[in-house]
Amino acid sequence: EILLEYPLEHSQLEKRRDELNRELDRLARDLTRDGRTPLALEAARALLEEGTCDPEGGATPYDFFDTGSASGEGISLTFAALCQKLELSCRVVQGTWEEEPWIWTVVRTAEGWRHLDLSRLEGEDRPLYTDQQLRGLGYLWEDSTLPPCVEG
């Protein structure tokens, strides 16, 4: 038997879940106001207008909306939750960048699956990467866990 204990009461966790869902629903409504499904990159940029990536930030979507910032893990999980609300295909990736533990996402685009690291999105002209391109930037991950991100 495994016993899990949380620092918050069940009612507090439910309240946080509800607050998070309200924020995600609001952002999804804003993104779909014109009746079309937004592109993954459009959703990512809208999310970054809500807050920032801070390596010292919290690691959950709740942290992102509560404090206006989250770690790379937190922002990746927040983006995945937003994609779920928007019915966009997205997966969270655990790997390394420059030999440090790192978390980012892969998203389905019109060109196929692509890597997207929201923690490094600012200032990027072309932030969607194929496997080969991302490896060239120093990222590593377990190939068998993800759909291939390849040209054509």
GROMACS .gro file of C-alpha atoms in nm:
model
  152
    1GLU     CA    1   0.000   0.000   0.000
    2ILE     CA    2   0.124   0.346  -0.090
    3LEU     CA    3   0.015   0.647   0.110
    4LEU     CA    4   0.052   0.988  -0.052
    5GLU     CA    5   0.034   1.298   0.158
    6TYR     CA    6   0.000   1.647   0.015
    7PRO     CA    7   0.082   1.968   0.197
    8LEU     CA    8  -0.264   2.099   0.105
    9GLU     CA    9  -0.605   1.977   0.208
   10HIS     CA   10  -0.827   1.811  -0.052
   11SER     CA   11  -1.057   2.115  -0.062
   12GLN     CA   12  -0.757   2.343  -0.132
   13LEU     CA   13  -0.643   2.117  -0.414
   14GLU     CA   14  -0.992   2.121  -0.565
   15LYS     CA   15  -1.001   2.502  -0.539
   16ARG     CA   16  -0.666   2.526  -0.720
   17ARG     CA   17  -0.786   2.285  -0.988
   18ASP     CA   18  -1.097   2.496  -1.044
   19GLU     CA   19  -0.895   2.820  -1.058
   20LEU     CA   20  -0.655   2.663  -1.308
   21ASN     CA   21  -0.941   2.540  -1.526
   22ARG     CA   22  -1.096   2.888  -1.524
   23GLU     CA   23  -0.769   3.044  -1.640
   24LEU     CA   24  -0.718   2.782  -1.912
   25ASP     CA   25  -1.080   2.817  -2.028
   26ARG     CA   26  -1.045   3.197  -2.043
   27LEU     CA   27  -0.727   3.176  -2.249
   28ALA     CA   28  -0.877   2.911  -2.478
   29ARG     CA   29  -1.187   3.128  -2.529
   30ASP     CA   30  -0.970   3.427  -2.617
   31LEU     CA   31  -0.773   3.219  -2.868
   32THR     CA   32  -1.084   3.077  -3.036
   33ARG     CA   33  -1.291   3.395  -3.033
   34ASP     CA   34  -1.286   3.414  -3.415
   35GLY     CA   35  -1.422   3.059  -3.446
   36ARG     CA   36  -1.104   2.890  -3.564
   37THR     CA   37  -0.859   2.665  -3.385
   38PRO     CA   38  -0.533   2.852  -3.324
   39LEU     CA   39  -0.197   2.722  -3.436
   40ALA     CA   40   0.027   2.576  -3.167
   41LEU     CA   41   0.275   2.861  -3.198
   42GLU     CA   42  -0.005   3.117  -3.164
   43ALA     CA   43  -0.118   2.942  -2.844
   44ALA     CA   44   0.241   2.937  -2.713
   45ARG     CA   45   0.290   3.309  -2.772
   46ALA     CA   46  -0.048   3.387  -2.609
   47LEU     CA   47   0.055   3.184  -2.306
   48LEU     CA   48   0.381   3.379  -2.277
   49GLU     CA   49   0.179   3.701  -2.274
   50GLU     CA   50   0.023   3.570  -1.951
   51GLY     CA   51   0.354   3.506  -1.777
   52THR     CA   52   0.719   3.421  -1.808
   53CYS     CA   53   0.957   3.134  -1.773
   54ASP     CA   54   1.170   3.159  -1.460
   55PRO     CA   55   1.416   2.878  -1.376
   56GLU     CA   56   1.339   2.941  -1.008
   57GLY     CA   57   0.961   2.941  -1.065
   58GLY     CA   58   0.715   2.673  -0.965
   59ALA     CA   59   0.678   2.351  -1.162
   60THR     CA   60   0.300   2.347  -1.211
   61PRO     CA   61   0.042   2.519  -1.431
   62TYR     CA   62  -0.117   2.656  -1.113
   63ASP     CA   63   0.213   2.826  -1.026
   64PHE     CA   64   0.225   2.984  -1.370
   65PHE     CA   65  -0.116   3.149  -1.339
   66ASP     CA   66  -0.086   3.223  -0.967
   67THR     CA   67   0.252   3.398  -0.975
   68GLY     CA   68   0.290   3.491  -1.342
   69SER     CA   69   0.591   3.266  -1.390
   70ALA     CA   70   0.695   2.903  -1.381
   71SER     CA   71   1.000   2.690  -1.446
   72GLY     CA   72   1.055   2.524  -1.784
   73GLU     CA   73   0.867   2.224  -1.649
   74GLY     CA   74   0.580   2.439  -1.525
   75ILE     CA   75   0.546   2.631  -1.849
   76SER     CA   76   0.563   2.311  -2.057
   77LEU     CA   77   0.290   2.150  -1.847
   78THR     CA   78   0.082   2.469  -1.871
   79PHE     CA   79   0.118   2.471  -2.250
   80ALA     CA   80   0.020   2.102  -2.268
   81ALA     CA   81  -0.290   2.175  -2.058
   82LEU     CA   82  -0.382   2.467  -2.286
   83CYS     CA   83  -0.331   2.248  -2.594
   84GLN     CA   84  -0.566   1.992  -2.441
   85LYS     CA   85  -0.834   2.261  -2.399
   86LEU     CA   86  -0.778   2.368  -2.761
   87GLU     CA   87  -0.772   2.007  -2.887
   88LEU     CA   88  -0.419   2.052  -3.022
   89SER     CA   89  -0.188   1.750  -3.018
   90CYS     CA   90   0.098   1.808  -2.774
   91ARG     CA   91   0.331   1.597  -2.563
   92VAL     CA   92   0.567   1.689  -2.282
   93VAL     CA   93   0.927   1.572  -2.326
   94GLN     CA   94   1.183   1.492  -2.057
   95GLY     CA   95   1.541   1.498  -2.172
   96THR     CA   96   1.852   1.711  -2.141
   97TRP     CA   97   1.979   2.034  -2.286
   98GLU     CA   98   2.353   2.090  -2.269
   99GLU     CA   99   2.368   1.789  -2.035
  100GLU     CA  100   2.123   1.943  -1.783
  101PRO     CA  101   1.777   1.790  -1.713
  102TRP     CA  102   1.526   1.976  -1.932
  103ILE     CA  103   1.157   1.965  -2.016
  104TRP     CA  104   0.991   2.091  -2.335
  105THR     CA  105   0.706   1.995  -2.569
  106VAL     CA  106   0.642   1.848  -2.912
  107VAL     CA  107   0.338   1.970  -3.104
  108ARG     CA  108   0.163   1.862  -3.421
  109THR     CA  109   0.183   2.130  -3.692
  110ALA     CA  110   0.083   2.146  -4.058
  111GLU     CA  111   0.439   2.030  -4.138
  112GLY     CA  112   0.423   1.737  -3.893
  113TRP     CA  113   0.539   1.702  -3.532
  114ARG     CA  114   0.786   1.965  -3.409
  115HIS     CA  115   0.976   2.038  -3.088
  116LEU     CA  116   0.886   2.359  -2.905
  117ASP     CA  117   1.074   2.478  -2.596
  118LEU     CA  118   0.869   2.759  -2.443
  119SER     CA  119   1.149   2.838  -2.198
  120ARG     CA  120   1.356   2.955  -2.494
  121LEU     CA  121   1.081   3.093  -2.719
  122GLU     CA  122   1.141   3.464  -2.671
  123GLY     CA  123   1.342   3.612  -2.958
  124GLU     CA  124   1.327   3.295  -3.165
  125ASP     CA  125   1.233   3.352  -3.529
  126ARG     CA  126   1.172   2.984  -3.601
  127PRO     CA  127   1.110   2.809  -3.267
  128LEU     CA  128   0.968   2.485  -3.412
  129TYR     CA  129   1.240   2.223  -3.463
  130THR     CA  130   1.283   1.881  -3.620
  131ASP     CA  131   1.466   1.610  -3.425
  132GLN     CA  132   1.786   1.676  -3.618
  133GLN     CA  133   1.769   2.052  -3.565
  134LEU     CA  134   1.704   2.018  -3.192
  135ARG     CA  135   1.987   1.767  -3.145
  136GLY     CA  136   2.212   2.021  -3.315
  137LEU     CA  137   2.122   2.267  -3.039
  138GLY     CA  138   2.237   2.026  -2.764
  139TYR     CA  139   1.908   1.855  -2.670
  140LEU     CA  140   1.886   1.481  -2.607
  141TRP     CA  141   1.584   1.259  -2.534
  142GLU     CA  142   1.460   0.901  -2.567
  143ASP     CA  143   1.346   0.862  -2.930
  144SER     CA  144   1.102   0.580  -2.869
  145THR     CA  145   0.879   0.793  -2.648
  146LEU     CA  146   0.788   1.055  -2.909
  147PRO     CA  147   0.650   1.080  -3.258
  148PRO     CA  148   0.927   1.156  -3.509
  149CYS     CA  149   0.980   1.524  -3.583
  150VAL     CA  150   1.116   1.504  -3.937
  151GLU     CA  151   1.103   1.706  -4.259
  152GLY     CA  152   0.832   1.619  -4.508
   0.00000   0.00000   0.00000
